[in-house]
Short mmCIF file of C-alpha atoms in Angstrom, two decimals:
data_model
loop_
_atom_site.label_atom_id
_atom_site.label_comp_id
_atom_site.label_asym_id
_atom_site.label_seq_id
_atom_site.Cartn_x
_atom_site.Cartn_y
_atom_site.Cartn_z
CA ASN S 1 143.87 113.85 129.16
CA ALA S 2 146.36 111.02 128.66
CA GLY S 3 144.31 109.14 126.26
CA VAL S 4 145.48 105.18 126.19
CA THR S 5 148.45 104.50 128.39
CA GLN S 6 150.13 101.21 128.02
CA THR S 7 152.58 99.65 130.73
CA PRO S 8 155.32 98.55 130.45
CA LYS S 9 156.90 100.12 127.15
CA PHE S 10 159.56 97.58 127.04
CA ARG S 11 159.98 93.94 128.40
CA VAL S 12 162.33 90.89 128.06
CA LEU S 13 160.91 87.68 128.92
CA LYS S 14 162.47 84.11 129.06
CA THR S 15 160.50 81.39 127.48
CA GLY S 16 158.05 80.19 130.04
CA GLN S 17 157.66 83.19 132.03
CA SER S 18 154.56 85.00 132.64
CA MET S 19 153.59 88.59 132.52
CA THR S 20 150.55 90.99 132.26
CA LEU S 21 150.39 93.98 129.94
CA LEU S 22 148.32 96.87 131.20
CA CYS S 23 146.13 99.33 129.24
CA ALA S 24 144.32 102.18 130.74
CA GLN S 25 142.27 104.70 128.98
CA ASP S 26 140.75 107.80 130.51
CA MET S 27 138.11 108.67 127.81
CA ASN S 28 135.33 106.58 129.11
CA HIS S 29 135.49 104.23 126.16
CA GLU S 30 133.19 101.23 125.92
CA TYR S 31 135.33 99.31 123.70
CA MET S 32 138.90 98.04 123.98
CA TYR S 33 141.40 95.86 122.00
CA TRP S 34 144.66 94.23 122.21
CA TYR S 35 146.45 93.89 118.87
CA ARG S 36 149.87 92.80 117.87
CA GLN S 37 152.02 94.08 115.21
CA ASP S 38 154.73 92.02 113.36
CA PRO S 39 156.75 92.99 110.47
CA GLY S 40 154.61 92.36 107.05
CA MET S 41 151.62 91.46 109.00
CA GLY S 42 150.18 94.63 110.00
CA LEU S 43 147.85 94.69 112.97
CA ARG S 44 146.26 91.51 114.22
CA LEU S 45 143.59 91.28 116.78
CA ILE S 46 144.21 89.26 119.75
CA HIS S 47 141.19 89.94 122.15
CA TYR S 48 138.86 92.58 122.53
CA SER S 49 136.06 93.97 124.97
CA VAL S 50 132.75 95.68 124.25
CA GLY S 51 132.16 96.72 127.76
CA GLU S 52 133.30 96.21 131.53
CA GLY S 53 133.31 92.39 132.44
CA THR S 54 133.24 91.35 128.82
CA THR S 55 135.85 89.80 126.68
CA ALA S 56 136.08 88.14 123.08
CA LYS S 57 138.51 86.36 121.00
CA GLY S 58 140.09 88.16 117.99
CA GLU S 59 142.01 86.72 115.31
CA VAL S 60 144.89 85.37 117.10
CA PRO S 61 144.00 84.59 120.69
CA ASP S 62 146.00 81.56 121.45
CA GLY S 63 148.46 81.93 124.25
CA TYR S 64 146.70 85.01 125.55
CA ASN S 65 144.11 85.69 128.18
CA VAL S 66 142.43 89.19 129.19
CA SER S 67 140.34 90.84 131.87
CA ARG S 68 138.18 93.78 131.86
CA LEU S 69 137.21 94.21 135.57
CA LYS S 70 137.08 97.86 135.42
CA LYS S 71 136.01 99.86 132.29
CA GLN S 72 139.11 101.98 132.15
CA ASN S 73 141.52 98.98 132.18
CA PHE S 74 142.01 96.10 129.68
CA LEU S 75 144.66 93.58 130.88
CA LEU S 76 146.63 91.38 128.43
CA GLY S 77 148.31 88.16 130.23
CA LEU S 78 150.63 85.70 128.69
CA GLU S 79 150.74 82.67 131.01
CA SER S 80 153.70 80.91 129.47
CA ALA S 81 155.79 83.24 127.08
CA ALA S 82 157.07 81.55 123.77
CA PRO S 83 159.49 83.25 121.30
CA SER S 84 156.63 83.49 118.66
CA GLN S 85 155.11 85.97 120.97
CA THR S 86 157.89 88.45 120.31
CA SER S 87 156.04 91.34 118.93
CA VAL S 88 154.83 94.92 119.52
CA TYR S 89 151.76 94.92 121.41
CA PHE S 90 149.13 97.84 121.02
CA CYS S 91 146.03 98.63 123.15
CA ALA S 92 143.17 100.64 121.46
CA SER S 93 139.90 101.96 122.39
CA THR S 94 136.69 103.67 121.00
CA ARG S 95 133.51 105.06 122.32
CA ARG S 96 131.30 103.14 119.68
CA GLN S 97 131.71 100.67 116.99
CA GLY S 98 132.49 102.20 113.61
CA HIS S 99 134.28 105.02 115.03
CA GLY S 100 138.25 105.53 114.79
CA TYR S 101 140.23 103.76 117.73
CA THR S 102 142.64 105.78 119.77
CA PHE S 103 145.89 103.73 120.20
CA GLY S 104 148.53 103.63 122.83
CA SER S 105 152.04 103.78 122.20
CA GLY S 106 152.90 100.09 122.37
CA THR S 107 154.74 97.52 124.51
CA ARG S 108 157.52 95.93 122.97
CA LEU S 109 158.16 92.48 124.17
CA THR S 110 160.86 90.05 123.45
CA VAL S 111 160.89 86.52 124.41
CA VAL S 112 164.21 84.78 124.71
CA GLY F 1 137.60 86.37 106.93
CA GLN F 2 137.37 89.72 105.46
CA GLN F 3 140.87 91.04 104.09
CA LEU F 4 141.93 94.38 102.90
CA ASN F 5 144.72 94.68 100.21
CA GLN F 6 146.94 97.62 100.64
CA SER F 7 149.05 99.11 97.99
CA PRO F 8 151.80 99.66 97.40
CA GLN F 9 153.76 98.02 100.34
CA SER F 10 156.33 100.62 100.36
CA MET F 11 157.50 103.66 98.37
CA PHE F 12 160.30 106.25 98.66
CA ILE F 13 159.25 109.95 98.46
CA GLN F 14 161.19 113.15 97.66
CA GLU F 15 160.16 116.00 99.40
CA GLY F 16 157.72 117.81 97.24
CA GLU F 17 156.21 114.88 95.45
CA ASP F 18 152.67 113.84 95.59
CA VAL F 19 151.86 110.47 97.15
CA SER F 20 148.89 108.18 96.28
CA MET F 21 147.96 104.60 98.17
CA ASN F 22 144.97 102.65 98.04
CA CYS F 23 143.03 99.81 99.76
CA THR F 24 140.74 97.35 98.37
CA SER F 25 138.50 94.41 99.60
CA SER F 26 136.17 91.73 98.21
CA SER F 27 133.82 92.85 100.88
CA ILE F 28 131.48 95.93 101.11
CA PHE F 29 132.59 98.30 104.02
CA ASN F 30 130.55 100.81 105.86
CA THR F 31 133.36 102.84 107.08
CA TRP F 32 137.11 103.31 105.91
CA LEU F 33 139.62 104.86 108.22
CA TRP F 34 143.37 105.98 107.33
CA TYR F 35 145.93 105.82 110.21
CA LYS F 36 149.49 106.78 110.20
CA GLN F 37 152.26 105.38 112.69
CA ASP F 38 155.38 107.05 113.39
CA PRO F 39 158.40 104.77 114.53
CA GLY F 40 157.96 103.74 118.05
CA GLU F 41 154.49 105.12 118.28
CA GLY F 42 150.80 103.88 117.95
CA PRO F 43 148.80 104.47 114.96
CA VAL F 44 147.04 108.01 114.73
CA LEU F 45 143.81 108.56 112.89
CA LEU F 46 143.96 111.01 109.93
CA ILE F 47 140.65 110.75 108.15
CA ALA F 48 137.52 108.97 108.61
CA LEU F 49 134.97 108.30 105.96
CA TYR F 50 131.38 107.04 106.60
CA LYS F 51 129.76 107.40 103.27
CA ALA F 52 130.16 106.01 99.58
CA GLY F 53 131.63 108.69 97.16
CA GLU F 54 132.69 110.73 100.18
CA LEU F 55 136.04 112.84 99.67
CA THR F 56 137.63 114.31 102.70
CA SER F 57 140.55 116.31 103.13
CA ASN F 58 142.84 116.98 106.18
CA GLY F 59 145.44 119.60 105.41
CA ARG F 60 147.56 118.14 102.46
CA LEU F 61 145.83 114.65 102.84
CA THR F 62 142.93 113.64 100.74
CA ALA F 63 141.07 110.24 101.12
CA GLN F 64 137.77 109.09 99.16
CA PHE F 65 135.50 106.16 99.96
CA GLY F 66 134.95 104.41 96.86
CA ILE F 67 131.61 104.26 95.26
CA THR F 68 131.43 100.60 95.14
CA ARG F 69 132.17 100.57 98.87
CA LYS F 70 135.09 98.12 98.32
CA ASP F 71 137.92 100.48 98.11
CA SER F 72 139.51 103.61 99.32
CA PHE F 73 142.52 105.78 98.46
CA LEU F 74 144.67 108.25 100.25
CA ASN F 75 146.73 111.03 98.67
CA ILE F 76 149.35 113.17 100.04
CA SER F 77 150.09 116.17 98.12
CA ALA F 78 153.49 118.13 98.49
CA SER F 79 155.24 115.65 100.63
CA ILE F 80 157.47 116.75 103.32
CA PRO F 81 160.08 114.77 105.42
CA SER F 82 157.74 114.36 108.28
CA ASP F 83 155.31 112.48 106.23
CA VAL F 84 157.51 109.46 106.63
CA GLY F 85 156.07 106.41 108.41
CA ILE F 86 153.63 103.68 107.99
CA TYR F 87 150.08 104.42 106.63
CA PHE F 88 147.22 102.03 107.36
CA CYS F 89 143.85 101.84 105.96
CA ALA F 90 141.02 100.31 108.23
CA GLY F 91 137.50 99.20 107.17
CA LEU F 92 134.37 98.17 109.10
CA ASN F 93 131.43 96.25 108.04
CA TYR F 94 128.63 96.27 110.69
CA GLY F 95 127.70 92.72 109.60
CA GLY F 96 131.01 90.85 109.79
CA SER F 97 134.22 90.58 112.05
CA GLN F 98 131.81 91.33 114.99
CA GLY F 99 131.98 94.84 114.20
CA ASN F 100 135.55 95.16 114.43
CA LEU F 101 137.97 97.31 112.37
CA ILE F 102 140.02 95.31 109.65
CA PHE F 103 143.32 96.70 108.83
CA GLY F 104 145.37 96.50 105.85
CA LYS F 105 149.07 95.48 106.23
CA GLY F 106 150.33 99.22 105.69
CA THR F 107 152.23 101.30 103.25
CA LYS F 108 155.76 102.28 104.56
CA LEU F 109 156.75 105.72 103.12
CA SER F 110 160.35 106.57 103.19
CA VAL F 111 162.62 109.42 101.93
CA LYS F 112 164.72 108.76 98.92
CA PRO F 113 168.49 108.83 99.71
#
């Protein structure tokens, strides 16, 4: 049972490049989330999904898009990367609202 | 929007010391959770609290859901080196933030030189 798996673990992008971060969970969880973590800022919610085929904006959605075509996968896309998007990105999932989230081990993204 | 104030921001521990940290909010929460994040890893759930006044332990960790439902604290007794990391509180108000968890900014625990 792998839990929540994020790929890649590290990535360096040039400004203007695009990329997709993949999150996969094998726990049959309905809810999935993408967070970014920056020093002194804690965890900030980018986008989330309450089930297959649904997505919604979180606290800091600008510059990101997401898709949840399959229940087990939640993709985070950066269409045109900017240095301000340098961060550590975490995916999380949960079976029901109000219950603890299971987090992946993160993707460290640097935009130069 | 809803915010959690977590304190202290950082603290240094010596092996064997007891540690205390807390989270407060101006809003009422239905659930309080405490997470720990080791360097290079994602946060891991330590304790979940679902009822006002609830006191729950997990080994050397004890957390309480405040009676006013606006605060929670986490205590670590007899700290050991592997307690080092960042501790996050998280709260949920079913009627706000679309039912998503709100996270504090974390308390960073380091070892005294």
